[in-house]
Coordinates of N, CA and C in Angstrom, one line a residue:
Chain A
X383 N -40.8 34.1 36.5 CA -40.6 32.7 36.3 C -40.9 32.3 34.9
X384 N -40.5 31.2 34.6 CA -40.4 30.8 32.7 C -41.8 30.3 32.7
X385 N -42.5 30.6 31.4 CA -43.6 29.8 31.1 C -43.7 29.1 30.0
X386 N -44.5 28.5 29.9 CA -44.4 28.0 28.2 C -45.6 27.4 27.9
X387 N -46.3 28.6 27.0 CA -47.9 28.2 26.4 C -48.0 27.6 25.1
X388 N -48.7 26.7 25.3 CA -49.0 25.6 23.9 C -50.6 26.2 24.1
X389 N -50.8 26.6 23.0 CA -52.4 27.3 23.4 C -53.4 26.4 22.6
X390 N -53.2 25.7 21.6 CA -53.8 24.4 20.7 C -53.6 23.1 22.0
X391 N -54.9 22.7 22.1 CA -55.3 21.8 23.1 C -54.9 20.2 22.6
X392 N -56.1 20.3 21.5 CA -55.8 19.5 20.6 C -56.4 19.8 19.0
X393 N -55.6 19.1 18.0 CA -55.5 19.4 16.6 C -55.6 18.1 15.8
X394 N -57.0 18.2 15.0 CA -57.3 16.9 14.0 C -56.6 17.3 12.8
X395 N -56.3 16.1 11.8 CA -55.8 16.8 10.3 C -55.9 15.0 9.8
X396 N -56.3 15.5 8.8 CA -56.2 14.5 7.7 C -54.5 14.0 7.1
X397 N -53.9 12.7 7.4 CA -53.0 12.3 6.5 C -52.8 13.0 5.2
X398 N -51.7 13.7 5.4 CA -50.3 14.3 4.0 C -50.7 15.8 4.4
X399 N -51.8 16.2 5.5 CA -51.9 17.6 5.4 C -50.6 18.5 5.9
X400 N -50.3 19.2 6.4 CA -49.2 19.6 7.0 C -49.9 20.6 8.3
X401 N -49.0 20.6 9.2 CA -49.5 21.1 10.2 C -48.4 21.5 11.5
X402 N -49.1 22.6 12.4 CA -47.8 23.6 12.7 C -48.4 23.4 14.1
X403 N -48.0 23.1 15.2 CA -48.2 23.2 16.6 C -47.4 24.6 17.3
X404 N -48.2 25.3 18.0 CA -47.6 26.7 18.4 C -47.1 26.6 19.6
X405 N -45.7 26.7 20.2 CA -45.7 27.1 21.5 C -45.2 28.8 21.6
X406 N -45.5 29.2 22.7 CA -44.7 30.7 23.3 C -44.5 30.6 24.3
X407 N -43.3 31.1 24.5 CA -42.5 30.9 26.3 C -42.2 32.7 26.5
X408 N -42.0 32.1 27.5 CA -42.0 33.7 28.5 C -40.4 33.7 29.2
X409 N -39.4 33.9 29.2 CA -38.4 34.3 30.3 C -38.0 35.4 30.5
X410 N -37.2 35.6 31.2 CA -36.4 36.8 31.9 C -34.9 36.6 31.1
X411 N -34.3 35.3 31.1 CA -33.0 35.2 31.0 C -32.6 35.5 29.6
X412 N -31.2 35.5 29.4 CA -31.2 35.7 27.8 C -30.3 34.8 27.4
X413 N -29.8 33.6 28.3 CA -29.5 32.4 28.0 C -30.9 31.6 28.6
X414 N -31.0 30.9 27.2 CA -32.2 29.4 27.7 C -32.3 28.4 26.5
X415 N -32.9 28.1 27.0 CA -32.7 26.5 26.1 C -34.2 26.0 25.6
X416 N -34.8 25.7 24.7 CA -36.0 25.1 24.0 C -36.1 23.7 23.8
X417 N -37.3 22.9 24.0 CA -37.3 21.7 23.6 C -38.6 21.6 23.0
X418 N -38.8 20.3 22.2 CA -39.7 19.4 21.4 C -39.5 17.8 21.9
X419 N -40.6 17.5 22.9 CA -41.0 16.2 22.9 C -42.5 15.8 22.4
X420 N -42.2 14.7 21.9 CA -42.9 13.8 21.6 C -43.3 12.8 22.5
X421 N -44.8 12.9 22.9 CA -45.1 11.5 23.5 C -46.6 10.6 23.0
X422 N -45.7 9.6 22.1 CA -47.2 8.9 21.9 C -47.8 8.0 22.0
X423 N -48.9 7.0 21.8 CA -50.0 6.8 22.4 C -49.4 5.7 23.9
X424 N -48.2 4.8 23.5 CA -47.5 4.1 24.3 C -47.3 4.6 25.6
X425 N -46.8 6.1 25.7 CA -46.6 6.8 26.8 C -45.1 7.1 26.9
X426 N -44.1 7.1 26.0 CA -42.8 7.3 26.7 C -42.4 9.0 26.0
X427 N -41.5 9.4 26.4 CA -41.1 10.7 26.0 C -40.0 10.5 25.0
X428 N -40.2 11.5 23.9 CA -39.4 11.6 22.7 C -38.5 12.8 23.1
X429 N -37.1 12.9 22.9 CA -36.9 14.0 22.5 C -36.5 14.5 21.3
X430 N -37.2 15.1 20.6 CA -37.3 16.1 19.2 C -35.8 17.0 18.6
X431 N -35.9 17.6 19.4 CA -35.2 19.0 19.5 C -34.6 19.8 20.5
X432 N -33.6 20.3 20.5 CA -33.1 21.3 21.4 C -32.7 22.6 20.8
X433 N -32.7 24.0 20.8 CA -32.2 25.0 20.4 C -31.7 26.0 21.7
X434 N -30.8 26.7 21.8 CA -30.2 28.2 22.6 C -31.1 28.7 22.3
X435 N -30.7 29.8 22.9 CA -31.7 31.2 22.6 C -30.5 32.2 21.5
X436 N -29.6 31.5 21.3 CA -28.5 32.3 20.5 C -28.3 32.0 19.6
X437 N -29.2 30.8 19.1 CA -29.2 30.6 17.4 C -30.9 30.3 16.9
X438 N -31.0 31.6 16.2 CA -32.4 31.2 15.9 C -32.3 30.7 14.7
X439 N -31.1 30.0 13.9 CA -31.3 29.5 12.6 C -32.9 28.3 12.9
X440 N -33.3 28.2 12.3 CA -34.6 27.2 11.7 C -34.1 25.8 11.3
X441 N -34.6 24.7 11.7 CA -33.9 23.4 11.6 C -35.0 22.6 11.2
X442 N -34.5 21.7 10.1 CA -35.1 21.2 9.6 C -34.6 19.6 9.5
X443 N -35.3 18.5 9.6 CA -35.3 17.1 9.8 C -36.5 16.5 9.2
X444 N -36.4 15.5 8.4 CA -37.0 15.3 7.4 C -38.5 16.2 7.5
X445 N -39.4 15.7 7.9 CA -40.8 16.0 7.4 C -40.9 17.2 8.8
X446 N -40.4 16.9 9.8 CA -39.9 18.1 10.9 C -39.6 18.9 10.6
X447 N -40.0 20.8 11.0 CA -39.1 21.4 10.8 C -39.5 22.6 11.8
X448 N -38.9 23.5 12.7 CA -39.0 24.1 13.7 C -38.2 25.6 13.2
X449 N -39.4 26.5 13.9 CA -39.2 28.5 13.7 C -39.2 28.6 14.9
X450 N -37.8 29.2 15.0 CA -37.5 29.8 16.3 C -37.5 31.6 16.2
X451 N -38.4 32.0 16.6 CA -38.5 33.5 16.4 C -38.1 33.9 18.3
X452 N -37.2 34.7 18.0 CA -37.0 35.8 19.3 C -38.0 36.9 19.7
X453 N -38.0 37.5 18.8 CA -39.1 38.8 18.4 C -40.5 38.4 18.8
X454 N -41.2 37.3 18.6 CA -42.2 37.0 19.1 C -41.7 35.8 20.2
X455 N -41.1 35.7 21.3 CA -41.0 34.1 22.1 C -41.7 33.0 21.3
X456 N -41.0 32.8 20.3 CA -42.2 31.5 19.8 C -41.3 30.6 20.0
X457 N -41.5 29.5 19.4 CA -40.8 28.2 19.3 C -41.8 27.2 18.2
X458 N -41.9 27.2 17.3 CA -43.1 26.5 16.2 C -42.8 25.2 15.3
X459 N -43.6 24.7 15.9 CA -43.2 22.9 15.4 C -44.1 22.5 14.0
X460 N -43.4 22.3 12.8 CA -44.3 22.1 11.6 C -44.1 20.1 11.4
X461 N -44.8 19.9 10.9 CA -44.8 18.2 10.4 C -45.9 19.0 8.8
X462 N -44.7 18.3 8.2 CA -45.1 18.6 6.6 C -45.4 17.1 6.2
X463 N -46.8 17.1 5.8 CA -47.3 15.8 4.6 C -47.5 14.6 6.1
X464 N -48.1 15.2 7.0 CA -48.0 14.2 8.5 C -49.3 13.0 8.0
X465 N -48.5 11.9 9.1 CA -48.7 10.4 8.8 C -49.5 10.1 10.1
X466 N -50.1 9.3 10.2 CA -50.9 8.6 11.1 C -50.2 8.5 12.1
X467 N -48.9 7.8 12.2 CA -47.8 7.7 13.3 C -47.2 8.8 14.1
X468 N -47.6 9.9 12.8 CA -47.4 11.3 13.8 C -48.2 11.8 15.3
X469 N -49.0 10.9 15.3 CA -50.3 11.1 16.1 C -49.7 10.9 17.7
X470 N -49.8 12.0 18.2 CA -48.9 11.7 19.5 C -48.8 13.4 20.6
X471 N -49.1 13.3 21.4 CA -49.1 14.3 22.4 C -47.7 15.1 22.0
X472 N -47.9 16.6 21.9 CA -46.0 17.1 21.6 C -46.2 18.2 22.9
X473 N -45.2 18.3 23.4 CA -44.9 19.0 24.6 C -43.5 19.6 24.0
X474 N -43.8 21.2 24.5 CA -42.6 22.4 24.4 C -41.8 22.6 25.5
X475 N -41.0 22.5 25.6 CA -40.4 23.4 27.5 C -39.1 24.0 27.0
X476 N -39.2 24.7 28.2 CA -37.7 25.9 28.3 C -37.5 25.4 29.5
X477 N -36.2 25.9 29.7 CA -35.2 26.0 30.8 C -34.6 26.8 30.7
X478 N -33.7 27.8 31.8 CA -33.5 28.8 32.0 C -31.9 28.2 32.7
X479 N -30.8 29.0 32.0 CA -29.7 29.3 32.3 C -29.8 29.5 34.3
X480 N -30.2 30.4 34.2 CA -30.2 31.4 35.8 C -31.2 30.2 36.2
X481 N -31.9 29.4 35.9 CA -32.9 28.8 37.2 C -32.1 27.7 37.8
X482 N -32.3 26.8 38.8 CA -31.9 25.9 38.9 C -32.1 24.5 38.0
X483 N -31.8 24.6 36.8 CA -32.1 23.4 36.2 C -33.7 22.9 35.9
X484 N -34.6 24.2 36.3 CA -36.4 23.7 36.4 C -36.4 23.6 34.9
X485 N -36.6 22.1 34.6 CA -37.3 22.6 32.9 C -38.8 22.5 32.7
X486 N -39.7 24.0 32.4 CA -40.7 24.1 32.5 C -41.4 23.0 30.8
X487 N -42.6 22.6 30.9 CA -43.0 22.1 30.2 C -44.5 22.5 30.0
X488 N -44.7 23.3 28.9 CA -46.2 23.4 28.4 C -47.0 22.1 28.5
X489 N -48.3 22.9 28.4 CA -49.7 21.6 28.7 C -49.5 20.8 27.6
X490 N -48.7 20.6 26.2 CA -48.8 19.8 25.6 C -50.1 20.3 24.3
X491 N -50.2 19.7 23.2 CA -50.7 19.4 21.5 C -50.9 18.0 21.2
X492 N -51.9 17.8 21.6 CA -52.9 16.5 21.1 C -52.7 16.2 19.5
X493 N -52.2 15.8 18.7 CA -52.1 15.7 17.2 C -52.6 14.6 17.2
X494 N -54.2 14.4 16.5 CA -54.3 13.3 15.4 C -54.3 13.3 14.1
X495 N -53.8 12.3 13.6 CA -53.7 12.4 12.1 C -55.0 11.2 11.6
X496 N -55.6 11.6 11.0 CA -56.4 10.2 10.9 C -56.4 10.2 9.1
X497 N -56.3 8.4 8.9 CA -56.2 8.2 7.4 C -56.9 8.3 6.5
Chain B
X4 N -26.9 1.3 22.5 CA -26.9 1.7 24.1 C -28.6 1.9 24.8
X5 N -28.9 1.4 25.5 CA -29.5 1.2 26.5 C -30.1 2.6 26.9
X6 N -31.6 3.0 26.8 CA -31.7 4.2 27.1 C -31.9 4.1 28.6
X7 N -32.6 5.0 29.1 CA -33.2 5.4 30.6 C -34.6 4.0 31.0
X8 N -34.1 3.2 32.0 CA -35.0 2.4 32.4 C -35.6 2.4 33.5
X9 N -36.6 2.2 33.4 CA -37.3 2.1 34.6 C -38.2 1.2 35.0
X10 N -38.4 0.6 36.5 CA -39.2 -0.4 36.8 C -40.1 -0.2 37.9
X11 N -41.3 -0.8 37.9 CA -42.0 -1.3 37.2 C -43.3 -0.6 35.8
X12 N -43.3 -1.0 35.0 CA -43.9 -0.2 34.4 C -45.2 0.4 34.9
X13 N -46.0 -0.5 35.4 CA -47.3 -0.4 35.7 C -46.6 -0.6 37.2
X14 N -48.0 -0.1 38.4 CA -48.0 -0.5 40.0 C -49.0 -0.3 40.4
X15 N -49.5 -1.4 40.7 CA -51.4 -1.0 41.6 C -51.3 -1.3 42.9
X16 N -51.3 -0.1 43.5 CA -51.2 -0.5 44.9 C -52.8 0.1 46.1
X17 N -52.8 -0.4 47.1 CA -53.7 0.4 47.7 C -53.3 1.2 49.2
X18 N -54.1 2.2 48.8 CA -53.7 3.8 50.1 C -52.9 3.4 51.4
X19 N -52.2 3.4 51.4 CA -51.0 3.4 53.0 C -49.8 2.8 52.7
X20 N -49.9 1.8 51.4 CA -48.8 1.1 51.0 C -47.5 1.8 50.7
X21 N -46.6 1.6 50.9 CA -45.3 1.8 50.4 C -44.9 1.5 49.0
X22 N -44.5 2.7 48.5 CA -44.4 2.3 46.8 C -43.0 2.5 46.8
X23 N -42.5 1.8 46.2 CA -41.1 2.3 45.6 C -40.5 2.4 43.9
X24 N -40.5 3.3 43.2 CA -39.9 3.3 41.9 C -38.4 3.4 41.7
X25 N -38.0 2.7 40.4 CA -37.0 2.3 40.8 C -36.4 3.1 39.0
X26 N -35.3 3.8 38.6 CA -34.4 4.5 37.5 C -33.0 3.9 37.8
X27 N -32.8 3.3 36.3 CA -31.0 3.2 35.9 C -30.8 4.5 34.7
X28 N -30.4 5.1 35.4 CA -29.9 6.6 33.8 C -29.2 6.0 32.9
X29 N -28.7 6.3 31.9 CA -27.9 6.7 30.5 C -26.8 6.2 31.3
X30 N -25.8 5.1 30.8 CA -24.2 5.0 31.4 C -23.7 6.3 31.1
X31 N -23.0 6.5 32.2 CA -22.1 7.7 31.8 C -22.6 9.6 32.2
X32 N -24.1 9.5 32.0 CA -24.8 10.4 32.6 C -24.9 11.1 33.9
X33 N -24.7 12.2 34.3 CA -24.4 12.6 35.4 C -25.1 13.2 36.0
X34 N -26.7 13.6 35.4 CA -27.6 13.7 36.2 C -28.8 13.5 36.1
X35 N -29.7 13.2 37.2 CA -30.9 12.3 36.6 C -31.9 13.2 37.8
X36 N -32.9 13.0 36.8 CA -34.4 13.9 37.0 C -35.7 13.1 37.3
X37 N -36.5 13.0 38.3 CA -37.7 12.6 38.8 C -39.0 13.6 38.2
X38 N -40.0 12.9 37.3 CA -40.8 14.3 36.7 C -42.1 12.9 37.3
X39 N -43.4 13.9 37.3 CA -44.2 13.8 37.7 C -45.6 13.9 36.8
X40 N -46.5 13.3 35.9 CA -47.0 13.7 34.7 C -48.6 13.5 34.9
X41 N -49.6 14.4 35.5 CA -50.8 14.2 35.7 C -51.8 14.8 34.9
X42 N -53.3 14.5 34.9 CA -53.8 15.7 33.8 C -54.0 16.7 34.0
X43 N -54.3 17.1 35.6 CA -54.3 17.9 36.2 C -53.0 19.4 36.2
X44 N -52.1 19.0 36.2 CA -50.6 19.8 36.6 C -49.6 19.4 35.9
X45 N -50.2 18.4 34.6 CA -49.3 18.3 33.4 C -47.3 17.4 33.8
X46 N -46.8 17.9 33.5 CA -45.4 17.4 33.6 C -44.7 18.2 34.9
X47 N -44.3 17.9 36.1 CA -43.4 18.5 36.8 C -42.4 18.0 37.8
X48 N -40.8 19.1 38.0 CA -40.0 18.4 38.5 C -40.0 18.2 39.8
X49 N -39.8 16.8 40.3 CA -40.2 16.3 41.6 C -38.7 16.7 42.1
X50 N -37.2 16.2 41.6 CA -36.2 16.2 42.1 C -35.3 16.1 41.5
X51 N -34.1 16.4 41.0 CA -33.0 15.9 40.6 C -31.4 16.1 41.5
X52 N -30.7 15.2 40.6 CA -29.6 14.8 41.3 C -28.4 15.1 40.4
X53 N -27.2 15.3 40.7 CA -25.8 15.8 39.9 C -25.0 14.8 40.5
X54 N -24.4 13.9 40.5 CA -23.2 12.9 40.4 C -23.7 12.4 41.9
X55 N -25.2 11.8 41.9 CA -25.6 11.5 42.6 C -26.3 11.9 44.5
X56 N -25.9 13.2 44.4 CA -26.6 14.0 45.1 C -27.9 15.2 44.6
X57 N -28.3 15.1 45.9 CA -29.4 15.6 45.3 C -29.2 17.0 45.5
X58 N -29.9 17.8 44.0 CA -29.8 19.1 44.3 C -30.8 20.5 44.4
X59 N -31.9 19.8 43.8 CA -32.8 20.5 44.6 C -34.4 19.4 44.5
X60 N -35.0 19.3 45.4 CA -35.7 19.2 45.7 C -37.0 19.2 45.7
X61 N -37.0 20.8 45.9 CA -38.2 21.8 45.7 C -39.5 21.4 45.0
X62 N -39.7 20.4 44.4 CA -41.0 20.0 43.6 C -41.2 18.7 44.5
X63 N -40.6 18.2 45.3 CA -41.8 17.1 45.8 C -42.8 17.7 46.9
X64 N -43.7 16.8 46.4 CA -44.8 17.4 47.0 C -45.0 17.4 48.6
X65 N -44.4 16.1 49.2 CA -44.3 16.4 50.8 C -44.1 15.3 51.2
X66 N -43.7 15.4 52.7 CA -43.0 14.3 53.0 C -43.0 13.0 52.7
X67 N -44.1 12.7 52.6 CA -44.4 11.0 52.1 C -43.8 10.7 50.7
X68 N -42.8 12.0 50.2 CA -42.3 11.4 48.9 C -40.4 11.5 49.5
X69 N -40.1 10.3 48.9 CA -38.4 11.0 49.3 C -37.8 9.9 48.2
X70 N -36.6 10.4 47.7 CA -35.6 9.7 46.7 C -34.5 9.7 46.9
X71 N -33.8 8.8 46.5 CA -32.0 8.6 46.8 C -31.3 8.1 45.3
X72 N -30.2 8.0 45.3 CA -29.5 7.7 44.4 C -28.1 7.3 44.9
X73 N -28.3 6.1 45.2 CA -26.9 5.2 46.0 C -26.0 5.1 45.5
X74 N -25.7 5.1 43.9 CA -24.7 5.1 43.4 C -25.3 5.8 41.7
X75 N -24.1 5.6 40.8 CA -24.3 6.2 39.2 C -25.5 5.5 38.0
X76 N -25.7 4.3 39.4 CA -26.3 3.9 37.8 C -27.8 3.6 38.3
X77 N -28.4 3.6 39.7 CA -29.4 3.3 40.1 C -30.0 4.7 41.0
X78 N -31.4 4.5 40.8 CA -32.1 5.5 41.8 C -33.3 5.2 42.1
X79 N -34.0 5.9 43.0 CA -35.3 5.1 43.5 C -36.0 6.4 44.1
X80 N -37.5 6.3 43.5 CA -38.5 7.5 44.6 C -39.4 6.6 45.2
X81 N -39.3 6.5 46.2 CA -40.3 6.4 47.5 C -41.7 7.1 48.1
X82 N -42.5 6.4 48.0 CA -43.8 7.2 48.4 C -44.3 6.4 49.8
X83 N -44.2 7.1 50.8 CA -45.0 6.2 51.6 C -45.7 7.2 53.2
X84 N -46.7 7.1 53.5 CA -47.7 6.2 52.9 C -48.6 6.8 51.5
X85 N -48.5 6.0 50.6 CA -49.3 6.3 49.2 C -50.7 6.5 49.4
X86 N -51.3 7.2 48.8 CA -52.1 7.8 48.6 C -53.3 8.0 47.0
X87 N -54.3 7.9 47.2 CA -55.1 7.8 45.9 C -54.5 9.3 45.0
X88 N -54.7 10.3 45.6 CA -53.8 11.3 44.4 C -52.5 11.2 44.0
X89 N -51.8 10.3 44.3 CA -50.5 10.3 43.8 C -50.8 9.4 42.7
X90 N -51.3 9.3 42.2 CA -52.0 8.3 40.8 C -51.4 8.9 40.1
X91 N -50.3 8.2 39.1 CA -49.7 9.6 38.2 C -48.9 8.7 36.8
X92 N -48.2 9.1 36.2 CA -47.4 8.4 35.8 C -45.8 9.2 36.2
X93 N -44.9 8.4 36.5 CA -43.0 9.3 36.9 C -42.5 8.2 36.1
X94 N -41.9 9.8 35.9 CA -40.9 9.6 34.5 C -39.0 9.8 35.3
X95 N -38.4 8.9 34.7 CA -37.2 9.7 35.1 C -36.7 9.7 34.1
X96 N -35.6 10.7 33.7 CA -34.4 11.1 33.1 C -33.4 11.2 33.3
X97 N -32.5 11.9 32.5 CA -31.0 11.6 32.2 C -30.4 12.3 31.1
X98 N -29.2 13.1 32.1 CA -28.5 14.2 31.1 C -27.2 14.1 31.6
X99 N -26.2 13.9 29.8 CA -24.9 13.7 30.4 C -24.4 14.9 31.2
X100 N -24.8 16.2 30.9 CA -24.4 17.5 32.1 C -22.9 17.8 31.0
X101 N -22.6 17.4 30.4 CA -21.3 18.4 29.4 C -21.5 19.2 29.3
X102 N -22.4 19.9 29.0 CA -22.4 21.5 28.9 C -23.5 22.2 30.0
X103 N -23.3 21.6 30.9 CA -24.4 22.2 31.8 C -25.8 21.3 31.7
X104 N -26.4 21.6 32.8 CA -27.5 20.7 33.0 C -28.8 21.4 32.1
X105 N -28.6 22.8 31.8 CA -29.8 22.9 31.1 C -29.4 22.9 29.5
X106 N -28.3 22.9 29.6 CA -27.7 22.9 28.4 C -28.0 21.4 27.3
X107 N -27.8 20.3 28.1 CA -28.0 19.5 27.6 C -29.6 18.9 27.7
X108 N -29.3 17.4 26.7 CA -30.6 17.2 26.6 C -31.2 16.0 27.8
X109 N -32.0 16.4 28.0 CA -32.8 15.1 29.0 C -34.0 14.3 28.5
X110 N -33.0 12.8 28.5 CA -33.5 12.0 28.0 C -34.3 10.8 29.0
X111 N -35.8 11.0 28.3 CA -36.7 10.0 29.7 C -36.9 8.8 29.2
X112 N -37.4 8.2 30.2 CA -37.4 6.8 30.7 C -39.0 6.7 30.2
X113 N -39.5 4.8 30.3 CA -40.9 4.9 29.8 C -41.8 5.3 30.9
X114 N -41.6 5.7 31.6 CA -42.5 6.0 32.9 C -42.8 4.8 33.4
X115 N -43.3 5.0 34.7 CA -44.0 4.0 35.5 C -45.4 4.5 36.0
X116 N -46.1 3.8 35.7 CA -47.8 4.0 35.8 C -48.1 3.8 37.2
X117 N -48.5 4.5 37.8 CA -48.8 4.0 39.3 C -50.7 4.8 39.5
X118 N -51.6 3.7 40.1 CA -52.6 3.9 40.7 C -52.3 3.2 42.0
X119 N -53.2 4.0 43.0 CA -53.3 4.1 44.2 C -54.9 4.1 44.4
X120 N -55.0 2.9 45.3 CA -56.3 2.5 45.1 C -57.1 3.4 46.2

């Protein structure tokens, strides 16, 4: 079955620091799909990002930028020079081609930024 | 455009009551997802639906939960009788399904806050 560990529970950082939230997933399949949500303090769900498993180019969106490594199951979310507004729960998930549509979702990354 | 809505935001109800939540997906969207968000067990799928049937199920937790989707643009999960652990927040979403359901992206709703007194 797919898993997806965010092993940083929660993570403090000072405004303009930059800072990298880890996830690692586990599948079987060799089609799957990755995501980046954001949820903050309001409560609704962001979505971030999506990537295949068949392109691990690295993408980058302004102060955003995400490492997709195969070789290690990672999936790595950076916020460069992060702002107070960054501050917000980030949740990783996969989904798996072969599952029925289950999109698993890691425990989530507590980010505060404080000013 | 109008994202994924849902009503009511907040619901305080107490234990036996009949809750009903209510999801309009994405116009155009072809399938819509019931998630479940506690601190306990984190984010999970309660149900989703493909051009309004349902297709699997497998994550609601038991019979006192059941959901429909009458037509494309409305849906509803049903809890009854509610219960103090169903205290949670549900979220639903929405994926146009173009390239497959996991393919694409699912986009949620603000959730609905529900305590159960």
């Amino acid at each position: 079955a797919q898993k997806v560990t965010q092993a940083q529970t929660e993570i403090s950082v000072v405004e303009k620091e930059d800072v990298t939230l880890d996830c690692v997933y586990e599948t079987r399949d060799t089609t799957y799909y990755l995501f980046w949500y954001k949820q903050p303090p309001s409560g609704e769900l962001v979505f971030l990002i999506r990537r295949n498993s068949f392109d691990e180019q690295n993408e980058i969106s302004g102060r955003y930028s995400w490492n997709f490594q195969k070789s290690t199951s990672s999936f790595n979310f950076t916020i460069t020079a992060s702002q107070v507004v960054d501050s917000a729960v980030y949740f990783c998930a996969l989904s798996e081609r072969g599952n029925n549509n289950d999109m698993r979702f890691g425990a989530g990354t507590r980010l505060t930024v404080k000013p | 455009d109008a994202g994924v809505i849902q009503s009511p935001r907040h619901e305080v109800t107490e234990m036996g009551q009949e809750v009903t939540l209510r999801c309009k997906p994405i116009s155009g969207h072809d399938y819509l997802f019931w998630y479940r968000q506690t601190m306990m067990r984190g984010l999970e799928l309660l149900i989703y639906f493909n051009n309004n049937v349902p297709i699997d199920d497998s994550g609601m937790p038991e019979d006192r939960f059941s959901a429909k989707m009458p037509n494309a643009s409305f849906s509803t999960l049903k809890i009854q009788p509610s219960e103090p652990r169903d205290s949670a927040v549900y979220f639903c979403a929405s994926s146009s399904g173009l390239a497959g359901p996991r393919e694409d992206t699912q986009y949620f709703g603000p959730g609905t806050r529900l305590t159960v007194l």
